[in-house]
N, CA, C and O atoms as a DFTB+ gen file, in Angstrom:
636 C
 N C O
     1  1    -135.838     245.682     -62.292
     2  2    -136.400     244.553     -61.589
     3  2    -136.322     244.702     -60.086
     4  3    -137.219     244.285     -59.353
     5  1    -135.222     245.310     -59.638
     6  2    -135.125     245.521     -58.407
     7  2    -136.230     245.765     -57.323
     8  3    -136.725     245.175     -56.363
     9  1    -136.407     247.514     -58.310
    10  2    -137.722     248.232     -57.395
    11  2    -139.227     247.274     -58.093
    12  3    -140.393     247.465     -57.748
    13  1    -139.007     246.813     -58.561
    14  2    -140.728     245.318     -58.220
    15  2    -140.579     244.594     -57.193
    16  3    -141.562     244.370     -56.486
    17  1    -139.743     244.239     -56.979
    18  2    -139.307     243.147     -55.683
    19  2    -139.738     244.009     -54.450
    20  3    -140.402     243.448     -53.578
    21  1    -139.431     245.254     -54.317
    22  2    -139.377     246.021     -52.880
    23  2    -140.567     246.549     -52.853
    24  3    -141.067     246.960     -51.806
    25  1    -141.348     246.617     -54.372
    26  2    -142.618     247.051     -54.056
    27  2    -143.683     246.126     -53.825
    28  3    -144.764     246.409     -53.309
    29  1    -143.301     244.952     -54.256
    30  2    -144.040     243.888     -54.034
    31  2    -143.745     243.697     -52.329
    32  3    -144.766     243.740     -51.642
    33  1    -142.981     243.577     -51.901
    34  2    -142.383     243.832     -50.305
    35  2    -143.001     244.372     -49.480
    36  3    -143.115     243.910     -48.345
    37  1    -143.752     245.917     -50.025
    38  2    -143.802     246.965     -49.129
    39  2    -145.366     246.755     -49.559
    40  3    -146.081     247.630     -49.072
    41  1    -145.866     246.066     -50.133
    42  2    -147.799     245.564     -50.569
    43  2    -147.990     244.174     -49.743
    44  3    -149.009     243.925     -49.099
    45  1    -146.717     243.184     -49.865
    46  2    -147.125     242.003     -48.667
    47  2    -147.326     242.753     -47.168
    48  3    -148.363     242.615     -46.520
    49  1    -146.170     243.578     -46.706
    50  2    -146.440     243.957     -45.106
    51  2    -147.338     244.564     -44.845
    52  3    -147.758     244.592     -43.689
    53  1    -148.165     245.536     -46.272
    54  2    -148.992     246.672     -45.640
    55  2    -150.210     245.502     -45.809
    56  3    -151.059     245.580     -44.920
    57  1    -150.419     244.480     -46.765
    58  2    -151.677     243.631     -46.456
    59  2    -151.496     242.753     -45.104
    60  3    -152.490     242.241     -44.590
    61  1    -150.137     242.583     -44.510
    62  2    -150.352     241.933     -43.450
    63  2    -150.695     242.923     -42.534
    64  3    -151.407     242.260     -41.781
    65  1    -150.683     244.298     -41.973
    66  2    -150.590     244.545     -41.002
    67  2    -151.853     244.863     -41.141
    68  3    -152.362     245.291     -40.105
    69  1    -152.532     244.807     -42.049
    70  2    -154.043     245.785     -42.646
    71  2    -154.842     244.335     -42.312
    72  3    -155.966     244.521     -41.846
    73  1    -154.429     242.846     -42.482
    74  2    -155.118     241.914     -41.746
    75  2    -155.463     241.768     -40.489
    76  3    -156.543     241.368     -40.054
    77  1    -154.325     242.173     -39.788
    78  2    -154.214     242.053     -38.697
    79  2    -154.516     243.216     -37.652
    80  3    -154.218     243.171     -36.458
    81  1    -155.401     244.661     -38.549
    82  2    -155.987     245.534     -38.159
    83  2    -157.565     245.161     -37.856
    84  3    -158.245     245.389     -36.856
    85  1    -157.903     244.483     -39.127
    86  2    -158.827     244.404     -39.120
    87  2    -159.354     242.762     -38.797
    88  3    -160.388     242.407     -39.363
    89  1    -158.963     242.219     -38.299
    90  2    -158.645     240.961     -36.679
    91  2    -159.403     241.653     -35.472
    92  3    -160.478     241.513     -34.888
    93  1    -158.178     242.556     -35.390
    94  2    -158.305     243.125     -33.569
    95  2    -159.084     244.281     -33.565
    96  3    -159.137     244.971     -32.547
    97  1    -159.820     244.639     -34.784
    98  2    -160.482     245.913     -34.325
    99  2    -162.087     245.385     -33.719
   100  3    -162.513     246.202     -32.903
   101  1    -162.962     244.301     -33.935
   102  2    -163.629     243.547     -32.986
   103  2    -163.310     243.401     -31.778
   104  3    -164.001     243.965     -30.929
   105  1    -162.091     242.546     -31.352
   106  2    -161.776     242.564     -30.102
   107  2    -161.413     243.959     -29.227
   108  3    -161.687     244.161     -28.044
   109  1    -160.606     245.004     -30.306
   110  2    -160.679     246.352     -29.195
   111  2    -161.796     247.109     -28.996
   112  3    -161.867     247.935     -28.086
   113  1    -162.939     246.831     -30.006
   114  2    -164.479     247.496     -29.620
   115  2    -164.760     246.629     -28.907
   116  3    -164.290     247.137     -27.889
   117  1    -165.268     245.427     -28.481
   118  2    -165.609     244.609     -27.191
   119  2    -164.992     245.059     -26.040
   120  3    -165.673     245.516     -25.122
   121  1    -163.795     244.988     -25.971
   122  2    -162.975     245.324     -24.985
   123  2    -163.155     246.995     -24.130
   124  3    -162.742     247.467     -23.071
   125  1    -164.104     247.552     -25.414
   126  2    -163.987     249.246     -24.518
   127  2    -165.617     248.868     -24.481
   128  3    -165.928     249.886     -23.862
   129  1    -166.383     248.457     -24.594
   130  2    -167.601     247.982     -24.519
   131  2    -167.703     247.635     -23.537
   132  3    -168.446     248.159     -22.708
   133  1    -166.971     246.624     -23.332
   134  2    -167.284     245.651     -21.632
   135  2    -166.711     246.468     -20.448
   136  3    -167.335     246.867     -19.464
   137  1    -165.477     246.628     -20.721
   138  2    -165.028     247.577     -19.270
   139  2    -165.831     248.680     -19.397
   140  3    -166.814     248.883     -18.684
   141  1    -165.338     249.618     -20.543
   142  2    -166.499     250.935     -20.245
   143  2    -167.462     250.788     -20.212
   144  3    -168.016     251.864     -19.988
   145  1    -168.357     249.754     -20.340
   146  2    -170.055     249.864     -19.930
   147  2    -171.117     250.865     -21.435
   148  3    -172.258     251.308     -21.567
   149  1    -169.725     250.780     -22.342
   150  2    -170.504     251.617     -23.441
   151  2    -171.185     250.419     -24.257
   152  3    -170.665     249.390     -24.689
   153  1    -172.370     250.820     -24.325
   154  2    -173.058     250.408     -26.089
   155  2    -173.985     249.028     -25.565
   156  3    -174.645     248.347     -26.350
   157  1    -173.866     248.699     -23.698
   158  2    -174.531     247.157     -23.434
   159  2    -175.905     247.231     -23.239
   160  3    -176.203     247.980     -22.309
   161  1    -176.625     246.824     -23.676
   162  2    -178.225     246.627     -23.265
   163  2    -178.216     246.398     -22.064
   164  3    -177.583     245.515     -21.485
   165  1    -179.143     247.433     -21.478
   166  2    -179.912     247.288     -20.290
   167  2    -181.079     246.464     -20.018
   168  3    -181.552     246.569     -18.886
   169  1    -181.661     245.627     -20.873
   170  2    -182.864     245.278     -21.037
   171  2    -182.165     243.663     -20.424
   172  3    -180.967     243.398     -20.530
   173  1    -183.396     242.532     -19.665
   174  2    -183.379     241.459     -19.381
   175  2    -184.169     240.497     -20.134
   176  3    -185.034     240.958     -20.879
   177  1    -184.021     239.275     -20.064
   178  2    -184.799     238.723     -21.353
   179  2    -185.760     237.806     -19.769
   180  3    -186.689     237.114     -20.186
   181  1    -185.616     237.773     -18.303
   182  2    -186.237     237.273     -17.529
   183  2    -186.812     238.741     -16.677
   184  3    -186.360     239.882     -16.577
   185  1    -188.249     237.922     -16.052
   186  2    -189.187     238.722     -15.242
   187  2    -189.105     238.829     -13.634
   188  3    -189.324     239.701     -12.794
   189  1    -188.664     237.450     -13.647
   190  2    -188.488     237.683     -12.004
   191  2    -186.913     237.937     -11.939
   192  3    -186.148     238.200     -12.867
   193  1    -186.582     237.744     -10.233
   194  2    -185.564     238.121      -9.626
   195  2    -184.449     236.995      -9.615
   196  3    -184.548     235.896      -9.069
   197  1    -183.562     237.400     -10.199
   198  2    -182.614     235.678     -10.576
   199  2    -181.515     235.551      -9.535
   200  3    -180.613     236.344      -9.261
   201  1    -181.793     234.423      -9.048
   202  2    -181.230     234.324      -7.332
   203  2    -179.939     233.106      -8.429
   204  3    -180.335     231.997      -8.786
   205  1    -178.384     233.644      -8.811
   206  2    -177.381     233.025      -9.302
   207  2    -176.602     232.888      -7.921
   208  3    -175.524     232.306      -8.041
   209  1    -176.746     233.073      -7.347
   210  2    -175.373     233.068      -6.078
   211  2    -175.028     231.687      -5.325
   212  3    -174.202     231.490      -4.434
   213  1    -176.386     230.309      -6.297
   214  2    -176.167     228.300      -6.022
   215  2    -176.931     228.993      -4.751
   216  3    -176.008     229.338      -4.013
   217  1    -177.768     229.244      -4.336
   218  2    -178.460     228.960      -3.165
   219  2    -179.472     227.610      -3.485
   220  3    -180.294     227.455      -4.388
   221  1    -179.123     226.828      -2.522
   222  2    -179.906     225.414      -2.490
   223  2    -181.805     225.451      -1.915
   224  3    -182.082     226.075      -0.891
   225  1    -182.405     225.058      -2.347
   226  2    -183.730     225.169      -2.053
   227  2    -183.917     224.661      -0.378
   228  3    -184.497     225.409       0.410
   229  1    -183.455     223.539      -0.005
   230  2    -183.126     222.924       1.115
   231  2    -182.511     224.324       2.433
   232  3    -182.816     224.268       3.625
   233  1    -181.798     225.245       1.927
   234  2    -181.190     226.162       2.624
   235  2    -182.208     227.113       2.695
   236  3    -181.875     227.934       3.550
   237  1    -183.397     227.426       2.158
   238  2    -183.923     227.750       2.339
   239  2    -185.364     228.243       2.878
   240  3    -185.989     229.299       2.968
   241  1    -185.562     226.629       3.239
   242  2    -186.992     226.116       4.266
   243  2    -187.700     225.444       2.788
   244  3    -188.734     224.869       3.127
   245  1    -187.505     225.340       1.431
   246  2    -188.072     224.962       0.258
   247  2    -188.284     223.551       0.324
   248  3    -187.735     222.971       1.261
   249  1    -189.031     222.813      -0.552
   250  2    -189.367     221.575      -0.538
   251  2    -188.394     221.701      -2.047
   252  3    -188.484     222.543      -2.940
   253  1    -187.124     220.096      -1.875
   254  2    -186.137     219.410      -2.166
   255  2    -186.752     218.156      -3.614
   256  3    -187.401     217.126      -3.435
   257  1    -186.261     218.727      -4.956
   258  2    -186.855     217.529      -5.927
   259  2    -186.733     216.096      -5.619
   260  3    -185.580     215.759      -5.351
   261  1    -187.542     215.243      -5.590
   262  2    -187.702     213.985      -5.521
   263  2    -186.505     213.515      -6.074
   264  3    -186.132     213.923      -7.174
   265  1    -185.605     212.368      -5.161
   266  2    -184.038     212.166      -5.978
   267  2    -184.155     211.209      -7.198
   268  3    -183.509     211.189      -8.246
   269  1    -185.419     210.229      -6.642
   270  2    -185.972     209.511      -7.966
   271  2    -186.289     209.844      -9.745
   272  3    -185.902     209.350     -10.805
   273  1    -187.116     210.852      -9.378
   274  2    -187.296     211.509     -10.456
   275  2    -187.393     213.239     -10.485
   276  3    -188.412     213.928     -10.507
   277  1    -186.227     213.592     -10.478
   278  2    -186.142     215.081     -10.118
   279  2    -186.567     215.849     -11.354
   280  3    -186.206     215.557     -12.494
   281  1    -187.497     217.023     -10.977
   282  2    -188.351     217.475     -11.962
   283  2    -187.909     219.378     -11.693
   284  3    -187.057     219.744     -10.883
   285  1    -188.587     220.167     -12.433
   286  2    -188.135     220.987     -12.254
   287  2    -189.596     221.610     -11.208
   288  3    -190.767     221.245     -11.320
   289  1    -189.084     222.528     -10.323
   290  2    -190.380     222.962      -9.601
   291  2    -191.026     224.413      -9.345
   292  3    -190.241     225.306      -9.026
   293  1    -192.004     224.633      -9.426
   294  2    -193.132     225.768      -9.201
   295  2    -193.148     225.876      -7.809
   296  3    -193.243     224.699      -7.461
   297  1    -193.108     226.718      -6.553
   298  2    -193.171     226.485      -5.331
   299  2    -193.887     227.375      -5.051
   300  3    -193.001     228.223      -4.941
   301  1    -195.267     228.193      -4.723
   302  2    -195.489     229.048      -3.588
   303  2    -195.669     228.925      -2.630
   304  3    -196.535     228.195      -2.150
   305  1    -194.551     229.916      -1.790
   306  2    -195.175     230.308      -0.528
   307  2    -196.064     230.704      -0.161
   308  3    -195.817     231.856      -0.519
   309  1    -197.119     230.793       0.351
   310  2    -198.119     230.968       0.386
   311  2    -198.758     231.609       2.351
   312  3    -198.911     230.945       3.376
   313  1    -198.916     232.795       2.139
   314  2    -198.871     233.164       3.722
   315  2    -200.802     233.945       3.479
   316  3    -201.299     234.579       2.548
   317  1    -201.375     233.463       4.837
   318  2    -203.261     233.768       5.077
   319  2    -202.887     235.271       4.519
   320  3    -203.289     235.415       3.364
   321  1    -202.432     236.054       4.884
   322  2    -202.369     237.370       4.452
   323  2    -202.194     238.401       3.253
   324  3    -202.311     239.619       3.112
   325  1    -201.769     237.033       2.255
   326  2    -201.279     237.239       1.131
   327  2    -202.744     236.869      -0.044
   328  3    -203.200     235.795      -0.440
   329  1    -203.171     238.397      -0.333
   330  2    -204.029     237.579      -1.429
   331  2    -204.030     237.362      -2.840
   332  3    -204.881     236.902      -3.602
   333  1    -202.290     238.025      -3.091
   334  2    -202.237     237.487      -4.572
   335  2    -201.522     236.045      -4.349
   336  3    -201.253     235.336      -5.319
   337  1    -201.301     235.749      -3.341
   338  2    -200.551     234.828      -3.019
   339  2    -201.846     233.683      -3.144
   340  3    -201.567     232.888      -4.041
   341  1    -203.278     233.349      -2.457
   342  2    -204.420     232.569      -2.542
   343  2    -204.696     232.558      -3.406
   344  3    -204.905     231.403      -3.776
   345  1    -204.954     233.609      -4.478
   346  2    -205.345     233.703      -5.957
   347  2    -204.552     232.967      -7.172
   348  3    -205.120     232.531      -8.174
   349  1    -203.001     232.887      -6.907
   350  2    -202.161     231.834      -7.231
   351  2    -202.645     230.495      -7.162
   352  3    -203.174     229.735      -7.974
   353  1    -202.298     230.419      -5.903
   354  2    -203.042     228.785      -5.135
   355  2    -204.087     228.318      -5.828
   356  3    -204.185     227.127      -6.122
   357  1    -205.157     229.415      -6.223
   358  2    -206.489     228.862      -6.628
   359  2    -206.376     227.877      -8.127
   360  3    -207.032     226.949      -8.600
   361  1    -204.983     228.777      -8.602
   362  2    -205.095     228.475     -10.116
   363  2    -203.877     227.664     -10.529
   364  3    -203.420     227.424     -11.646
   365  1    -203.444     227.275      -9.190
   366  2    -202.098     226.447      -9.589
   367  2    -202.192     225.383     -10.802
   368  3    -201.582     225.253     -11.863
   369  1    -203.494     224.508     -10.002
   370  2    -203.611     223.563     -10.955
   371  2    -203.725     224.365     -12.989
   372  3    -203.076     223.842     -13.895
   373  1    -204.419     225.294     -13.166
   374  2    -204.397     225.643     -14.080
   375  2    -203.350     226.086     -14.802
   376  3    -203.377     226.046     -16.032
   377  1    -202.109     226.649     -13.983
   378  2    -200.827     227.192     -14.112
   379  2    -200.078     226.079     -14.631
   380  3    -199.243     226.325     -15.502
   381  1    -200.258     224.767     -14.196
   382  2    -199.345     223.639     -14.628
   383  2    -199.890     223.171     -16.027
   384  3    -199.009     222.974     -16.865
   385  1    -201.166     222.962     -16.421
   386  2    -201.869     222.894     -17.710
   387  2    -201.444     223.682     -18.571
   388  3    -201.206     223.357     -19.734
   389  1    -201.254     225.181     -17.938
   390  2    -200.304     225.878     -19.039
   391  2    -199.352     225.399     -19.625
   392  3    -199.390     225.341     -20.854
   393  1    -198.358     224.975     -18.989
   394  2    -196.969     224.585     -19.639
   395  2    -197.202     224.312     -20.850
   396  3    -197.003     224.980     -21.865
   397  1    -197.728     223.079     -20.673
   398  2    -197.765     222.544     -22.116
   399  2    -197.279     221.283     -22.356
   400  3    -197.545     220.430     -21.509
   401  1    -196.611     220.957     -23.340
   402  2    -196.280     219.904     -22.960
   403  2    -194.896     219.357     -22.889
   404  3    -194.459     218.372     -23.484
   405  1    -194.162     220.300     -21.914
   406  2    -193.247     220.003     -20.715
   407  2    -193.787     220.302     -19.790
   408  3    -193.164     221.042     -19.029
   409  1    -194.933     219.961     -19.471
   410  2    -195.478     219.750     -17.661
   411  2    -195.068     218.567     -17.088
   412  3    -195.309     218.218     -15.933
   413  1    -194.488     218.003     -17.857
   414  2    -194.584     216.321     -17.385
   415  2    -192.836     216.174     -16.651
   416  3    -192.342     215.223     -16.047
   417  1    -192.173     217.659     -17.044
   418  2    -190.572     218.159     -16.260
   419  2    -190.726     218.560     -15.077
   420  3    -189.946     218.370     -14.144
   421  1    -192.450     219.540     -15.038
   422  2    -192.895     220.365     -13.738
   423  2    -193.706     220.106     -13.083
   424  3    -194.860     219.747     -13.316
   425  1    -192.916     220.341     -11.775
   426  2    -194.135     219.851     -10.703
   427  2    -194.553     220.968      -9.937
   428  3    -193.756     221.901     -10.036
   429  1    -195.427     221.170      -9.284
   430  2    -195.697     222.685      -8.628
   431  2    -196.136     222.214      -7.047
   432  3    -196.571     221.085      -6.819
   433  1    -195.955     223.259      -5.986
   434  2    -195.998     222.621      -4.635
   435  2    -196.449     223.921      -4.223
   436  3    -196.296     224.918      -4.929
   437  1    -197.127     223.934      -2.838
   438  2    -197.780     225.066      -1.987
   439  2    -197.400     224.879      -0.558
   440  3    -197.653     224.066       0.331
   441  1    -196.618     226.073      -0.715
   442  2    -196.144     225.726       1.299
   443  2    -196.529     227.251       1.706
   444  3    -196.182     228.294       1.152
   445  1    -197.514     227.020       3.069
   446  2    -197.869     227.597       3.364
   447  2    -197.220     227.910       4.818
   448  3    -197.137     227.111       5.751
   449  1    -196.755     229.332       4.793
   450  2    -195.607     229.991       5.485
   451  2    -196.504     230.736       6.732
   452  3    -197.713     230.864       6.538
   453  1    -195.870     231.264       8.106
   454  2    -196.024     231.715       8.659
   455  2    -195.456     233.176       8.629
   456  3    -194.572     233.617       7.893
   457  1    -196.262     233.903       9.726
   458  2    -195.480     235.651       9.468
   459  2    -194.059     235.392      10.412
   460  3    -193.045     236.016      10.097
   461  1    -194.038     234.658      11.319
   462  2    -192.667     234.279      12.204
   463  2    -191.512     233.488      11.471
   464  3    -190.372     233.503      11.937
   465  1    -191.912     232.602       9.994
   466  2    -190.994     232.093       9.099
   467  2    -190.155     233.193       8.468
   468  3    -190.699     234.293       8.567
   469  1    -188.720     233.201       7.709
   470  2    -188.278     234.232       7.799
   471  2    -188.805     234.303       5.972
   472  3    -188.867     235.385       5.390
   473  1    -189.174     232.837       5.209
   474  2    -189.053     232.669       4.311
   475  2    -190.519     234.343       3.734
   476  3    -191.333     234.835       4.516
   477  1    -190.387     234.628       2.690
   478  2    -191.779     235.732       2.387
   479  2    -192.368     234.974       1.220
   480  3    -191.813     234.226       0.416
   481  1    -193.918     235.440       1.350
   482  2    -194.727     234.969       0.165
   483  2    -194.169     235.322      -1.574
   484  3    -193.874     236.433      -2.014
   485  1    -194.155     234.419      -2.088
   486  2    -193.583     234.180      -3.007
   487  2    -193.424     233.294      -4.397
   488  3    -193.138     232.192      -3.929
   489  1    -193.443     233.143      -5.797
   490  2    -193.277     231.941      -6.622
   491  2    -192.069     231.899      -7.015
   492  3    -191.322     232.684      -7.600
   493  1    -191.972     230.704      -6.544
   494  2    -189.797     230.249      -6.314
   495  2    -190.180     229.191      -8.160
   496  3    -191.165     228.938      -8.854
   497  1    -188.840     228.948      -8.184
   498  2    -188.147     228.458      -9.480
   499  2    -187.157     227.636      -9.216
   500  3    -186.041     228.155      -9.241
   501  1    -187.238     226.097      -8.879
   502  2    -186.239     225.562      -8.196
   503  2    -185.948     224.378     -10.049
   504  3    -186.725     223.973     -10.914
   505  1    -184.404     224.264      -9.827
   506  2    -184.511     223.130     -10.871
   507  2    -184.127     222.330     -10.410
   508  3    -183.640     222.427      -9.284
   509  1    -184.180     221.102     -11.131
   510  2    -184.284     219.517     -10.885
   511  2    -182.752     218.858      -9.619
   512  3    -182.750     217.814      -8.966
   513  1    -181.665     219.928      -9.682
   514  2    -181.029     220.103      -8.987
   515  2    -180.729     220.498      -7.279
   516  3    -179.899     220.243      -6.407
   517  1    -181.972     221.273      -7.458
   518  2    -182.525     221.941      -6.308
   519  2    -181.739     222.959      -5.561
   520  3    -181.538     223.063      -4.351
   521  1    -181.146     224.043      -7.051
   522  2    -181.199     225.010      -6.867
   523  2    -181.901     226.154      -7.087
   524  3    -182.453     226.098      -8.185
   525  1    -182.098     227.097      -6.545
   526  2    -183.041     228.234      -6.309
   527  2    -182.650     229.150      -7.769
   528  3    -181.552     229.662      -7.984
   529  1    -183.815     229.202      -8.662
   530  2    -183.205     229.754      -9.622
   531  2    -184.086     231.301     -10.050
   532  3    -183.387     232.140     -10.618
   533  1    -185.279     231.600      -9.840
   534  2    -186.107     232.432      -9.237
   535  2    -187.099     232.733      -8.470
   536  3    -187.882     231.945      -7.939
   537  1    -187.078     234.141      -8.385
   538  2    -187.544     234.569      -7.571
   539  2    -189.105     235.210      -8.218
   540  3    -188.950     236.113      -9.040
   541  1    -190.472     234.839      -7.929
   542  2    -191.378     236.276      -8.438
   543  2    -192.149     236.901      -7.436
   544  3    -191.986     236.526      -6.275
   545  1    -192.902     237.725      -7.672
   546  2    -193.574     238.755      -6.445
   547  2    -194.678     238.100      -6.817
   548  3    -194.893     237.672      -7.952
   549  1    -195.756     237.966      -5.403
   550  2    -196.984     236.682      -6.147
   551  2    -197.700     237.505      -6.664
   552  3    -198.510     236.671      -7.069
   553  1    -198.417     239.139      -7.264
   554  2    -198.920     239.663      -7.499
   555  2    -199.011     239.630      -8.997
   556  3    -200.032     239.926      -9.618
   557  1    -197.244     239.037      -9.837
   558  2    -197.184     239.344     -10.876
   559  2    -197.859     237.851     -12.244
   560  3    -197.992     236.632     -12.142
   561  1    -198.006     238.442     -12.907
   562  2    -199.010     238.350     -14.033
   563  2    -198.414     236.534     -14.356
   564  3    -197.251     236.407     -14.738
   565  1    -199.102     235.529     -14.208
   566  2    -198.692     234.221     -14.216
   567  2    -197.640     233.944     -15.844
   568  3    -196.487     233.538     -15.986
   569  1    -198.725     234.398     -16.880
   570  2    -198.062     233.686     -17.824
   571  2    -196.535     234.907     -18.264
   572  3    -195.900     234.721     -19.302
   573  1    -196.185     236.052     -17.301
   574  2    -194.954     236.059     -17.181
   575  2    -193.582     234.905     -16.765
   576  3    -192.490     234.634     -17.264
   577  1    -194.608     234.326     -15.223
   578  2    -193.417     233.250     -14.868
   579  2    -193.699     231.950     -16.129
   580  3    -192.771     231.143     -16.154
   581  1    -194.765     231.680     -17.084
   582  2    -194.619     230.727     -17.767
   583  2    -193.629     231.136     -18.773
   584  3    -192.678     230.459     -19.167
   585  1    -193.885     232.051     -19.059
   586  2    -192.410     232.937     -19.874
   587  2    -191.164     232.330     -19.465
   588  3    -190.839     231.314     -20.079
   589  1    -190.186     232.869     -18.288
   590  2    -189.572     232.219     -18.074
   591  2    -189.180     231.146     -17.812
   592  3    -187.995     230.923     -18.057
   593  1    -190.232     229.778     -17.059
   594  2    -189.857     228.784     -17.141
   595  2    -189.703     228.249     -18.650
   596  3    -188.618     227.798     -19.017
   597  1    -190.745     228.303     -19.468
   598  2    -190.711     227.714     -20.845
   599  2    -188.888     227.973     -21.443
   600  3    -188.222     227.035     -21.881
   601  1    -188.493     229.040     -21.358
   602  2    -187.179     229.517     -21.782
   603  2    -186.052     228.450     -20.911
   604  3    -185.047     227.827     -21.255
   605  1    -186.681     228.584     -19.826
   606  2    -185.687     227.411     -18.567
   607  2    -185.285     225.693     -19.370
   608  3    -184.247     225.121     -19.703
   609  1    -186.674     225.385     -19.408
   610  2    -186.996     224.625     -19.910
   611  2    -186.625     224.084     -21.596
   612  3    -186.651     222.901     -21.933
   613  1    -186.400     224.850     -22.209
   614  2    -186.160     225.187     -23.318
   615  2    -184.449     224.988     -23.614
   616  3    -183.782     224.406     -24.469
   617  1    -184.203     225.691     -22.584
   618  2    -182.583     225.615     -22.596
   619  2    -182.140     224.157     -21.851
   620  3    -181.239     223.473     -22.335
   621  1    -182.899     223.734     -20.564
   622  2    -181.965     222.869     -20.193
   623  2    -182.309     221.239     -20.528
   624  3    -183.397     220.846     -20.948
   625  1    -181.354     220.545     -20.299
   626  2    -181.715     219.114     -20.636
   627  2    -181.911     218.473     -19.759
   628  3    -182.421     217.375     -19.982
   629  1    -181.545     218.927     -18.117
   630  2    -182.027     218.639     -17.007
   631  2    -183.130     218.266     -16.302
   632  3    -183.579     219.330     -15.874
   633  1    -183.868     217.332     -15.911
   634  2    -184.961     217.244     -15.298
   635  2    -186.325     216.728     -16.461
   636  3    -187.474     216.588     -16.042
């Protein structure tokens, strides 16, 4: 009877430590994953340039959401020299019809910049907060930035 007892003994510790292998062997592959930079997707699920660093729209010469009803906003800059930048402009109104139906979150605005402003031609991404949340090059393909806002939009409950 003895040696059952010790073998039963030596089958509880090896299932505990064999639990508790297979616990932490997730956390030690994450762990050499994240520091070493092994195994992470390079790929982005956004198109434009994602300005995270809380820069305020206000800090930036941008027009500030209405405090009444703060919406989320479409902004181009818009400079005479810029002609994907006019070609935007032309179709703004059509750009907001896109949405869909969370247009009624977005509002879209046209400020038209000088070459002596430091601000550059551009479609900004401000949310209802009126922080600066992207950045796009005005050349690029519209229903990319509807891409990302819809996802914006999608995620937040804001605005």
């Amino acid at each position: 009877m003895g040696g059952c007892a010790g073998t039963e003994s030596m089958n509880g510790r090896t299932t505990f430590w064999l639990i508790w292998a297979i616990a932490l062997l997730p956390v030690i592959a994450a762990m050499v994953m994240y520091f070493g930079k092994i195994g992470i997707p390079e790929g982005r699920t956004h198109h434009g340039e994602l300005l995270a660093n809380g820069v305020q729209a206000s800090e930036m010469g941008l027009p500030t959401p209405d405090a009444e009803e703060p919406k989320w906003q479409v902004v181009l800059t818009n400079r005479a020299d810029c002609a994907p930048c006019q070609e935007f402009a032309q179709n703004l109104e059509n750009f907001h019809t896109a949405i869909g139906r969370e247009r009624d979150r977005v509002s879209t605005a046209r400020l038209d910049v000088t070459a002596t402003q430091a601000l550059e031609p551009g479609i900004w991404i401000i949310d209802p907060l009126g922080n600066v949340v992207l950045k796009f090059d005005p050349a690029i393909n519209p229903t990319l930035i509807l891409d990302d806002l819809k996802k914006l939009l999608k995620l937040s409950k804001v605005g």
